mmCIF file of N, CA and C in Angstrom:
data_model
loop_
_atom_site.group_PDB
_atom_site.id
_atom_site.type_symbol
_atom_site.label_atom_id
_atom_site.label_comp_id
_atom_site.label_asym_id
_atom_site.label_seq_id
_atom_site.Cartn_x
_atom_site.Cartn_y
_atom_site.Cartn_z
ATOM 1 N N MET B 247 139.398 -258.506 48.247
ATOM 2 C CA MET B 247 140.137 -258.123 47.060
ATOM 3 C C MET B 247 141.561 -257.803 47.477
ATOM 4 N N ASN B 248 142.498 -258.182 46.635
ATOM 5 C CA ASN B 248 143.874 -257.858 46.967
ATOM 6 C C ASN B 248 144.365 -256.659 46.158
ATOM 7 N N THR B 249 145.433 -256.058 46.637
ATOM 8 C CA THR B 249 145.971 -254.849 46.027
ATOM 9 C C THR B 249 146.426 -255.088 44.597
ATOM 10 N N ASP B 250 147.047 -256.223 44.324
ATOM 11 C CA ASP B 250 147.535 -256.507 42.970
ATOM 12 C C ASP B 250 146.396 -256.532 41.955
ATOM 13 N N GLU B 251 145.272 -257.118 42.331
ATOM 14 C CA GLU B 251 144.109 -257.193 41.446
ATOM 15 C C GLU B 251 143.568 -255.790 41.138
ATOM 16 N N ALA B 252 143.459 -254.965 42.154
ATOM 17 C CA ALA B 252 142.977 -253.594 41.962
ATOM 18 C C ALA B 252 143.967 -252.784 41.133
ATOM 19 N N GLN B 253 145.240 -252.915 41.432
ATOM 20 C CA GLN B 253 146.254 -252.159 40.693
ATOM 21 C C GLN B 253 146.275 -252.568 39.229
ATOM 22 N N ALA B 254 146.115 -253.835 38.937
ATOM 23 C CA ALA B 254 146.097 -254.292 37.543
ATOM 24 C C ALA B 254 144.924 -253.673 36.787
ATOM 25 N N ALA B 255 143.745 -253.629 37.403
ATOM 26 C CA ALA B 255 142.576 -253.036 36.742
ATOM 27 C C ALA B 255 142.772 -251.538 36.535
ATOM 28 N N VAL B 256 143.275 -250.853 37.550
ATOM 29 C CA VAL B 256 143.515 -249.412 37.452
ATOM 30 C C VAL B 256 144.553 -249.114 36.369
ATOM 31 N N ASP B 257 145.655 -249.836 36.384
ATOM 32 C CA ASP B 257 146.706 -249.579 35.405
ATOM 33 C C ASP B 257 146.256 -249.882 33.983
ATOM 34 N N MET B 258 145.408 -250.896 33.807
ATOM 35 C CA MET B 258 144.869 -251.177 32.474
ATOM 36 C C MET B 258 143.941 -250.053 32.033
ATOM 37 N N PHE B 259 143.114 -249.545 32.961
ATOM 38 C CA PHE B 259 142.249 -248.412 32.642
ATOM 39 C C PHE B 259 143.084 -247.216 32.193
ATOM 40 N N LEU B 260 144.099 -246.862 32.964
ATOM 41 C CA LEU B 260 144.927 -245.704 32.628
ATOM 42 C C LEU B 260 145.692 -245.904 31.328
ATOM 43 N N SER B 261 146.037 -247.142 31.018
ATOM 44 C CA SER B 261 146.781 -247.398 29.780
ATOM 45 C C SER B 261 145.948 -247.076 28.542
ATOM 46 N N ALA B 262 144.616 -247.077 28.680
ATOM 47 C CA ALA B 262 143.760 -246.737 27.530
ATOM 48 C C ALA B 262 144.001 -245.305 27.076
ATOM 49 N N PHE B 263 144.312 -244.414 28.006
ATOM 50 C CA PHE B 263 144.592 -243.023 27.642
ATOM 51 C C PHE B 263 145.872 -242.908 26.817
ATOM 52 N N ASN B 264 146.779 -243.855 27.004
ATOM 53 C CA ASN B 264 148.092 -243.801 26.368
ATOM 54 C C ASN B 264 148.229 -244.798 25.218
ATOM 55 N N ALA B 265 147.144 -245.423 24.826
ATOM 56 C CA ALA B 265 147.198 -246.419 23.753
ATOM 57 C C ALA B 265 147.744 -245.773 22.481
ATOM 58 N N PRO B 266 148.607 -246.469 21.765
ATOM 59 C CA PRO B 266 149.207 -245.865 20.572
ATOM 60 C C PRO B 266 148.204 -245.588 19.454
ATOM 61 N N GLU B 267 147.127 -246.348 19.420
ATOM 62 C CA GLU B 267 146.109 -246.161 18.386
ATOM 63 C C GLU B 267 144.735 -246.101 19.046
ATOM 64 N N GLU B 268 143.861 -245.291 18.494
ATOM 65 C CA GLU B 268 142.515 -245.144 19.070
ATOM 66 C C GLU B 268 141.758 -246.467 19.118
ATOM 67 N N VAL B 269 141.982 -247.347 18.159
ATOM 68 C CA VAL B 269 141.245 -248.616 18.137
ATOM 69 C C VAL B 269 141.561 -249.487 19.349
ATOM 70 N N SER B 270 142.719 -249.305 19.950
ATOM 71 C CA SER B 270 143.054 -250.135 21.113
ATOM 72 C C SER B 270 142.527 -249.556 22.421
ATOM 73 N N VAL B 271 141.935 -248.351 22.394
ATOM 74 C CA VAL B 271 141.363 -247.755 23.606
ATOM 75 C C VAL B 271 140.250 -248.649 24.155
ATOM 76 N N ILE B 272 139.272 -248.987 23.327
ATOM 77 C CA ILE B 272 138.135 -249.809 23.783
ATOM 78 C C ILE B 272 138.609 -251.200 24.192
ATOM 79 N N GLU B 273 139.575 -251.751 23.496
ATOM 80 C CA GLU B 273 140.088 -253.079 23.850
ATOM 81 C C GLU B 273 140.679 -253.054 25.252
ATOM 82 N N ARG B 274 141.461 -252.030 25.563
ATOM 83 C CA ARG B 274 142.059 -251.922 26.895
ATOM 84 C C ARG B 274 140.992 -251.665 27.960
ATOM 85 N N LEU B 275 140.038 -250.800 27.638
ATOM 86 C CA LEU B 275 138.960 -250.544 28.602
ATOM 87 C C LEU B 275 138.151 -251.804 28.871
ATOM 88 N N SER B 276 137.934 -252.621 27.857
ATOM 89 C CA SER B 276 137.175 -253.871 28.025
ATOM 90 C C SER B 276 137.887 -254.840 28.951
ATOM 91 N N ARG B 277 139.196 -254.740 29.041
ATOM 92 C CA ARG B 277 139.960 -255.592 29.953
ATOM 93 C C ARG B 277 139.966 -255.029 31.373
ATOM 94 N N ALA B 278 139.738 -253.716 31.513
ATOM 95 C CA ALA B 278 139.783 -253.072 32.831
ATOM 96 C C ALA B 278 138.415 -252.908 33.470
ATOM 97 N N LEU B 279 137.361 -252.785 32.654
ATOM 98 C CA LEU B 279 136.023 -252.447 33.132
ATOM 99 C C LEU B 279 135.036 -253.565 32.868
ATOM 100 N N THR B 280 134.020 -253.665 33.701
ATOM 101 C CA THR B 280 132.927 -254.584 33.398
ATOM 102 C C THR B 280 132.076 -253.962 32.289
ATOM 103 N N PRO B 281 131.331 -254.757 31.520
ATOM 104 C CA PRO B 281 130.514 -254.188 30.440
ATOM 105 C C PRO B 281 129.498 -253.154 30.936
ATOM 106 N N GLU B 282 129.001 -253.327 32.155
ATOM 107 C CA GLU B 282 127.970 -252.428 32.683
ATOM 108 C C GLU B 282 128.550 -251.384 33.638
ATOM 109 N N VAL B 283 129.816 -251.052 33.507
ATOM 110 C CA VAL B 283 130.469 -250.086 34.397
ATOM 111 C C VAL B 283 129.654 -248.791 34.496
ATOM 112 N N VAL B 284 129.582 -248.255 35.708
ATOM 113 C CA VAL B 284 128.953 -246.953 35.936
ATOM 114 C C VAL B 284 130.083 -245.965 36.191
ATOM 115 N N PHE B 285 130.109 -244.910 35.405
ATOM 116 C CA PHE B 285 131.200 -243.936 35.404
ATOM 117 C C PHE B 285 130.657 -242.560 35.768
ATOM 118 N N TRP B 286 131.093 -242.046 36.912
ATOM 119 C CA TRP B 286 130.741 -240.693 37.326
ATOM 120 C C TRP B 286 131.947 -239.824 37.028
ATOM 121 N N GLY B 287 131.863 -239.002 35.985
ATOM 122 C CA GLY B 287 132.967 -238.157 35.582
ATOM 123 C C GLY B 287 132.627 -236.693 35.692
ATOM 124 N N PRO B 288 133.542 -235.854 35.234
ATOM 125 C CA PRO B 288 133.334 -234.409 35.314
ATOM 126 C C PRO B 288 132.078 -233.927 34.592
ATOM 127 N N LEU B 289 131.609 -234.686 33.616
ATOM 128 C CA LEU B 289 130.435 -234.268 32.845
ATOM 129 C C LEU B 289 129.165 -234.993 33.257
ATOM 130 N N GLY B 290 129.215 -235.749 34.357
ATOM 131 C CA GLY B 290 128.034 -236.447 34.822
ATOM 132 C C GLY B 290 128.190 -237.949 34.782
ATOM 133 N N ARG B 291 127.060 -238.633 34.841
ATOM 134 C CA ARG B 291 127.019 -240.096 34.915
ATOM 135 C C ARG B 291 126.860 -240.684 33.528
ATOM 136 N N SER B 292 127.598 -241.769 33.284
ATOM 137 C CA SER B 292 127.412 -242.524 32.051
ATOM 138 C C SER B 292 127.615 -243.996 32.383
ATOM 139 N N GLY B 293 127.226 -244.850 31.465
ATOM 140 C CA GLY B 293 127.346 -246.280 31.710
ATOM 141 C C GLY B 293 127.860 -247.016 30.500
ATOM 142 N N GLY B 294 128.638 -248.037 30.755
ATOM 143 C CA GLY B 294 129.139 -248.900 29.697
ATOM 144 C C GLY B 294 130.523 -248.510 29.208
ATOM 145 N N VAL B 295 131.195 -249.499 28.664
ATOM 146 C CA VAL B 295 132.563 -249.319 28.180
ATOM 147 C C VAL B 295 132.630 -248.298 27.047
ATOM 148 N N GLU B 296 131.661 -248.318 26.148
ATOM 149 C CA GLU B 296 131.666 -247.384 25.010
ATOM 150 C C GLU B 296 131.594 -245.932 25.497
ATOM 151 N N ALA B 297 130.768 -245.647 26.489
ATOM 152 C CA ALA B 297 130.651 -244.286 27.018
ATOM 153 C C ALA B 297 131.961 -243.847 27.660
ATOM 154 N N VAL B 298 132.598 -244.729 28.413
ATOM 155 C CA VAL B 298 133.893 -244.400 29.004
ATOM 156 C C VAL B 298 134.918 -244.192 27.892
ATOM 157 N N GLY B 299 134.829 -244.990 26.852
ATOM 158 C CA GLY B 299 135.721 -244.830 25.708
ATOM 159 C C GLY B 299 135.596 -243.461 25.065
ATOM 160 N N ARG B 300 134.369 -242.959 24.934
ATOM 161 C CA ARG B 300 134.179 -241.613 24.374
ATOM 162 C C ARG B 300 134.850 -240.561 25.254
ATOM 163 N N PHE B 301 134.724 -240.722 26.579
ATOM 164 C CA PHE B 301 135.381 -239.804 27.504
ATOM 165 C C PHE B 301 136.899 -239.836 27.309
ATOM 166 N N VAL B 302 137.462 -241.024 27.241
ATOM 167 C CA VAL B 302 138.913 -241.172 27.064
ATOM 168 C C VAL B 302 139.358 -240.540 25.747
ATOM 169 N N LEU B 303 138.648 -240.833 24.675
ATOM 170 C CA LEU B 303 139.023 -240.282 23.362
ATOM 171 C C LEU B 303 138.883 -238.766 23.334
ATOM 172 N N ASP B 304 137.865 -238.219 23.994
ATOM 173 C CA ASP B 304 137.725 -236.765 24.063
ATOM 174 C C ASP B 304 138.910 -236.136 24.790
ATOM 175 N N LEU B 305 139.332 -236.752 25.888
ATOM 176 C CA LEU B 305 140.475 -236.208 26.619
ATOM 177 C C LEU B 305 141.751 -236.306 25.779
ATOM 178 N N ARG B 306 141.887 -237.386 25.045
ATOM 179 C CA ARG B 306 143.069 -237.528 24.170
ATOM 180 C C ARG B 306 143.112 -236.439 23.100
ATOM 181 N N ARG B 307 141.961 -235.867 22.784
ATOM 182 C CA ARG B 307 141.900 -234.805 21.774
ATOM 183 C C ARG B 307 141.886 -233.416 22.417
ATOM 184 N N HIS B 308 142.377 -233.312 23.646
ATOM 185 C CA HIS B 308 142.389 -232.052 24.391
ATOM 186 C C HIS B 308 143.079 -230.957 23.573
ATOM 187 N N THR B 309 142.610 -229.730 23.721
ATOM 188 C CA THR B 309 143.157 -228.609 22.950
ATOM 189 C C THR B 309 144.636 -228.354 23.239
ATOM 190 N N ALA B 310 145.116 -228.776 24.403
ATOM 191 C CA ALA B 310 146.536 -228.603 24.730
ATOM 192 C C ALA B 310 147.404 -229.634 24.019
ATOM 193 N N GLY B 311 146.775 -230.539 23.310
ATOM 194 C CA GLY B 311 147.508 -231.587 22.609
ATOM 195 C C GLY B 311 147.383 -232.912 23.331
ATOM 196 N N GLU B 312 147.610 -233.975 22.581
ATOM 197 C CA GLU B 312 147.510 -235.307 23.176
ATOM 198 C C GLU B 312 148.567 -235.443 24.262
ATOM 199 N N GLY B 313 148.138 -235.908 25.400
ATOM 200 C CA GLY B 313 149.039 -236.004 26.531
ATOM 201 C C GLY B 313 149.243 -237.428 26.994
ATOM 202 N N ARG B 314 149.673 -237.545 28.217
ATOM 203 C CA ARG B 314 149.969 -238.843 28.814
ATOM 204 C C ARG B 314 149.336 -238.915 30.196
ATOM 205 N N MET B 315 148.634 -240.006 30.461
ATOM 206 C CA MET B 315 148.011 -240.260 31.761
ATOM 207 C C MET B 315 148.964 -241.127 32.581
ATOM 208 N N ALA B 316 149.105 -240.782 33.864
ATOM 209 C CA ALA B 316 149.971 -241.565 34.744
ATOM 210 C C ALA B 316 149.359 -241.620 36.142
ATOM 211 N N ARG B 317 149.569 -242.736 36.792
ATOM 212 C CA ARG B 317 149.175 -242.860 38.193
ATOM 213 C C ARG B 317 150.270 -242.212 39.026
ATOM 214 N N ARG B 318 149.891 -241.347 39.985
ATOM 215 C CA ARG B 318 150.894 -240.660 40.796
ATOM 216 C C ARG B 318 150.844 -241.053 42.266
ATOM 217 N N SER B 319 150.172 -242.154 42.557
ATOM 218 C CA SER B 319 150.131 -242.665 43.924
ATOM 219 C C SER B 319 150.009 -244.185 43.862
ATOM 220 N N GLU B 320 150.165 -244.774 45.020
ATOM 221 C CA GLU B 320 149.855 -246.194 45.150
ATOM 222 C C GLU B 320 148.348 -246.361 45.010
ATOM 223 N N VAL B 321 147.905 -247.572 44.745
ATOM 224 C CA VAL B 321 146.478 -247.877 44.753
ATOM 225 C C VAL B 321 146.147 -248.312 46.178
ATOM 226 N N ASP B 322 145.323 -247.513 46.849
ATOM 227 C CA ASP B 322 144.939 -247.754 48.233
ATOM 228 C C ASP B 322 143.670 -248.598 48.227
ATOM 229 N N VAL B 323 143.745 -249.781 48.842
ATOM 230 C CA VAL B 323 142.649 -250.748 48.769
ATOM 231 C C VAL B 323 142.206 -251.129 50.181
ATOM 232 N N PRO B 324 141.250 -250.377 50.765
ATOM 233 C CA PRO B 324 140.799 -250.722 52.103
ATOM 234 C C PRO B 324 139.727 -251.814 52.150
ATOM 235 N N GLY B 325 139.344 -252.346 51.034
ATOM 236 C CA GLY B 325 138.298 -253.374 50.977
ATOM 237 C C GLY B 325 137.980 -253.644 49.526
ATOM 238 N N GLU B 326 136.708 -253.570 49.170
ATOM 239 C CA GLU B 326 136.329 -253.778 47.775
ATOM 240 C C GLU B 326 136.419 -252.495 46.950
ATOM 241 N N TRP B 327 136.696 -251.385 47.608
ATOM 242 C CA TRP B 327 136.890 -250.097 46.942
ATOM 243 C C TRP B 327 138.377 -249.765 46.929
ATOM 244 N N ALA B 328 138.774 -248.978 45.962
ATOM 245 C CA ALA B 328 140.166 -248.537 45.876
ATOM 246 C C ALA B 328 140.196 -247.082 45.435
ATOM 247 N N ARG B 329 141.288 -246.417 45.752
ATOM 248 C CA ARG B 329 141.474 -245.048 45.294
ATOM 249 C C ARG B 329 142.927 -244.865 44.876
ATOM 250 N N TYR B 330 143.125 -243.896 43.995
ATOM 251 C CA TYR B 330 144.469 -243.572 43.533
ATOM 252 C C TYR B 330 144.442 -242.163 42.959
ATOM 253 N N GLN B 331 145.603 -241.551 42.882
ATOM 254 C CA GLN B 331 145.734 -240.232 42.273
ATOM 255 C C GLN B 331 146.359 -240.382 40.889
ATOM 256 N N TRP B 332 146.005 -239.464 40.016
ATOM 257 C CA TRP B 332 146.492 -239.502 38.642
ATOM 258 C C TRP B 332 146.840 -238.100 38.163
ATOM 259 N N LEU B 333 147.582 -238.037 37.058
ATOM 260 C CA LEU B 333 147.823 -236.765 36.397
ATOM 261 C C LEU B 333 147.871 -236.984 34.897
ATOM 262 N N TYR B 334 147.436 -235.962 34.189
ATOM 263 C CA TYR B 334 147.445 -235.972 32.732
ATOM 264 C C TYR B 334 148.332 -234.813 32.307
ATOM 265 N N SER B 335 149.407 -235.131 31.592
ATOM 266 C CA SER B 335 150.362 -234.097 31.214
ATOM 267 C C SER B 335 150.483 -234.001 29.700
ATOM 268 N N THR B 336 150.859 -232.823 29.243
ATOM 269 C CA THR B 336 151.029 -232.549 27.820
ATOM 270 C C THR B 336 152.370 -233.117 27.351
ATOM 271 N N PRO B 337 152.580 -233.170 26.047
ATOM 272 C CA PRO B 337 153.857 -233.689 25.538
ATOM 273 C C PRO B 337 155.086 -232.931 26.067
ATOM 274 N N ASP B 338 154.922 -231.666 26.459
ATOM 275 C CA ASP B 338 156.051 -230.907 27.015
ATOM 276 C C ASP B 338 156.114 -231.002 28.546
ATOM 277 N N ASP B 339 155.435 -232.008 29.125
ATOM 278 C CA ASP B 339 155.460 -232.328 30.560
ATOM 279 C C ASP B 339 154.780 -231.308 31.462
ATOM 280 N N ARG B 340 153.848 -230.525 30.937
ATOM 281 C CA ARG B 340 153.024 -229.667 31.785
ATOM 282 C C ARG B 340 151.816 -230.468 32.233
ATOM 283 N N THR B 341 151.492 -230.403 33.515
ATOM 284 C CA THR B 341 150.304 -231.086 34.016
ATOM 285 C C THR B 341 149.074 -230.307 33.572
ATOM 286 N N THR B 342 148.206 -230.974 32.830
ATOM 287 C CA THR B 342 146.968 -230.368 32.353
ATOM 288 C C THR B 342 145.846 -230.593 33.350
ATOM 289 N N LEU B 343 145.752 -231.807 33.846
ATOM 290 C CA LEU B 343 144.724 -232.192 34.809
ATOM 291 C C LEU B 343 145.339 -233.129 35.832
ATOM 292 N N SER B 344 144.768 -233.126 37.025
ATOM 293 C CA SER B 344 145.148 -234.112 38.028
ATOM 294 C C SER B 344 143.920 -234.374 38.884
ATOM 295 N N GLY B 345 143.949 -235.460 39.618
ATOM 296 C CA GLY B 345 142.811 -235.754 40.459
ATOM 297 C C GLY B 345 142.934 -237.084 41.163
ATOM 298 N N THR B 346 141.804 -237.526 41.669
ATOM 299 C CA THR B 346 141.707 -238.782 42.404
ATOM 300 C C THR B 346 140.510 -239.555 41.876
ATOM 301 N N ASP B 347 140.688 -240.832 41.648
ATOM 302 C CA ASP B 347 139.589 -241.711 41.262
ATOM 303 C C ASP B 347 139.308 -242.673 42.405
ATOM 304 N N VAL B 348 138.041 -242.993 42.576
ATOM 305 C CA VAL B 348 137.602 -244.011 43.524
ATOM 306 C C VAL B 348 136.892 -245.069 42.688
ATOM 307 N N VAL B 349 137.323 -246.322 42.822
ATOM 308 C CA VAL B 349 136.776 -247.394 41.994
ATOM 309 C C VAL B 349 136.331 -248.568 42.849
ATOM 310 N N HIS B 350 135.317 -249.263 42.362
ATOM 311 C CA HIS B 350 134.857 -250.509 42.972
ATOM 312 C C HIS B 350 135.272 -251.630 42.033
ATOM 313 N N ILE B 351 135.866 -252.665 42.602
ATOM 314 C CA ILE B 351 136.366 -253.782 41.796
ATOM 315 C C ILE B 351 135.467 -254.998 41.999
ATOM 316 N N ASP B 352 135.073 -255.608 40.885
ATOM 317 C CA ASP B 352 134.275 -256.831 40.910
ATOM 318 C C ASP B 352 134.954 -257.861 40.016
ATOM 319 N N ARG B 353 135.397 -258.955 40.607
ATOM 320 C CA ARG B 353 136.063 -260.033 39.878
ATOM 321 C C ARG B 353 137.209 -259.523 38.994
ATOM 322 N N GLY B 354 138.011 -258.623 39.548
ATOM 323 C CA GLY B 354 139.208 -258.156 38.870
ATOM 324 C C GLY B 354 139.008 -257.021 37.883
ATOM 325 N N ARG B 355 137.773 -256.517 37.767
ATOM 326 C CA ARG B 355 137.521 -255.393 36.854
ATOM 327 C C ARG B 355 136.724 -254.310 37.568
ATOM 328 N N ILE B 356 136.855 -253.099 37.086
ATOM 329 C CA ILE B 356 136.173 -251.949 37.675
ATOM 330 C C ILE B 356 134.711 -251.957 37.227
ATOM 331 N N ASP B 357 133.785 -251.931 38.190
ATOM 332 C CA ASP B 357 132.361 -251.868 37.826
ATOM 333 C C ASP B 357 131.718 -250.540 38.225
ATOM 334 N N GLN B 358 132.419 -249.746 39.032
ATOM 335 C CA GLN B 358 131.957 -248.404 39.379
ATOM 336 C C GLN B 358 133.183 -247.507 39.513
ATOM 337 N N MET B 359 133.048 -246.286 39.020
ATOM 338 C CA MET B 359 134.176 -245.366 39.052
ATOM 339 C C MET B 359 133.671 -243.949 39.275
ATOM 340 N N ILE B 360 134.336 -243.258 40.191
ATOM 341 C CA ILE B 360 134.046 -241.844 40.449
ATOM 342 C C ILE B 360 135.341 -241.081 40.227
ATOM 343 N N VAL B 361 135.294 -240.094 39.337
ATOM 344 C CA VAL B 361 136.470 -239.293 38.991
ATOM 345 C C VAL B 361 136.359 -237.924 39.646
ATOM 346 N N PHE B 362 137.355 -237.562 40.423
ATOM 347 C CA PHE B 362 137.451 -236.232 41.017
ATOM 348 C C PHE B 362 138.630 -235.527 40.359
ATOM 349 N N ALA B 363 138.356 -234.502 39.562
ATOM 350 C CA ALA B 363 139.413 -233.742 38.907
ATOM 351 C C ALA B 363 139.821 -232.569 39.790
ATOM 352 N N GLY B 364 141.106 -232.331 39.874
ATOM 353 C CA GLY B 364 141.624 -231.233 40.683
ATOM 354 C C GLY B 364 141.835 -231.653 42.122
ATOM 355 N N ASP B 365 142.469 -230.776 42.864
ATOM 356 C CA ASP B 365 142.724 -231.030 44.282
ATOM 357 C C ASP B 365 141.515 -230.600 45.104
ATOM 358 N N VAL B 366 141.356 -231.195 46.261
ATOM 359 C CA VAL B 366 140.313 -230.792 47.196
ATOM 360 C C VAL B 366 140.728 -229.456 47.796
ATOM 361 N N PRO B 367 139.858 -228.435 47.701
ATOM 362 C CA PRO B 367 140.226 -227.130 48.261
ATOM 363 C C PRO B 367 140.472 -227.223 49.763
ATOM 364 N N SER B 368 141.454 -226.477 50.229
ATOM 365 C CA SER B 368 141.762 -226.408 51.665
ATOM 366 C C SER B 368 140.732 -225.538 52.367
ATOM 367 N N LEU B 369 140.519 -225.799 53.636
ATOM 368 C CA LEU B 369 139.655 -224.954 54.451
ATOM 369 C C LEU B 369 140.297 -223.589 54.630
ATOM 370 N N GLN B 370 139.499 -222.553 54.616
ATOM 371 C CA GLN B 370 140.025 -221.211 54.842
ATOM 372 C C GLN B 370 140.034 -220.836 56.314
ATOM 373 N N GLY B 371 139.377 -221.594 57.129
ATOM 374 C CA GLY B 371 139.313 -221.351 58.565
ATOM 375 C C GLY B 371 139.183 -222.683 59.265
ATOM 376 N N PRO B 372 138.912 -222.673 60.543
ATOM 377 C CA PRO B 372 138.744 -223.937 61.273
ATOM 378 C C PRO B 372 137.516 -224.701 60.803
ATOM 379 N N ALA B 373 137.628 -226.014 60.827
ATOM 380 C CA ALA B 373 136.495 -226.881 60.461
ATOM 381 C C ALA B 373 135.408 -226.755 61.511
ATOM 382 N N ALA B 374 134.171 -226.869 61.068
ATOM 383 C CA ALA B 374 133.033 -226.745 61.986
ATOM 384 C C ALA B 374 132.868 -227.975 62.830
#
């Protein structure tokens, strides 16, 4: 897999969060994800584009107000898997959420996705 292919799928996925109308969320996700995508998110495991769409629409209705999703790193592609960092900010540019996603790409679309919200906590002492 090449970096451009992974970046295109990731950027299309993220664009669903910023779609001007809710009806275009599923259309954008359908271009970024395989129909049988497996999505591991903050609320557990779900499958299919419609389930991911519900997650996206729920986040768009966040109590802090509708925000904007952006990729904040390059898409790192060491093979068939890729990772990238993202942030979700409110209309007044406050970061509401941030994290890292790990995705598996199959024929130019994401077929597996793991969402890690927040930063990885630092060690408080030496590693074992």
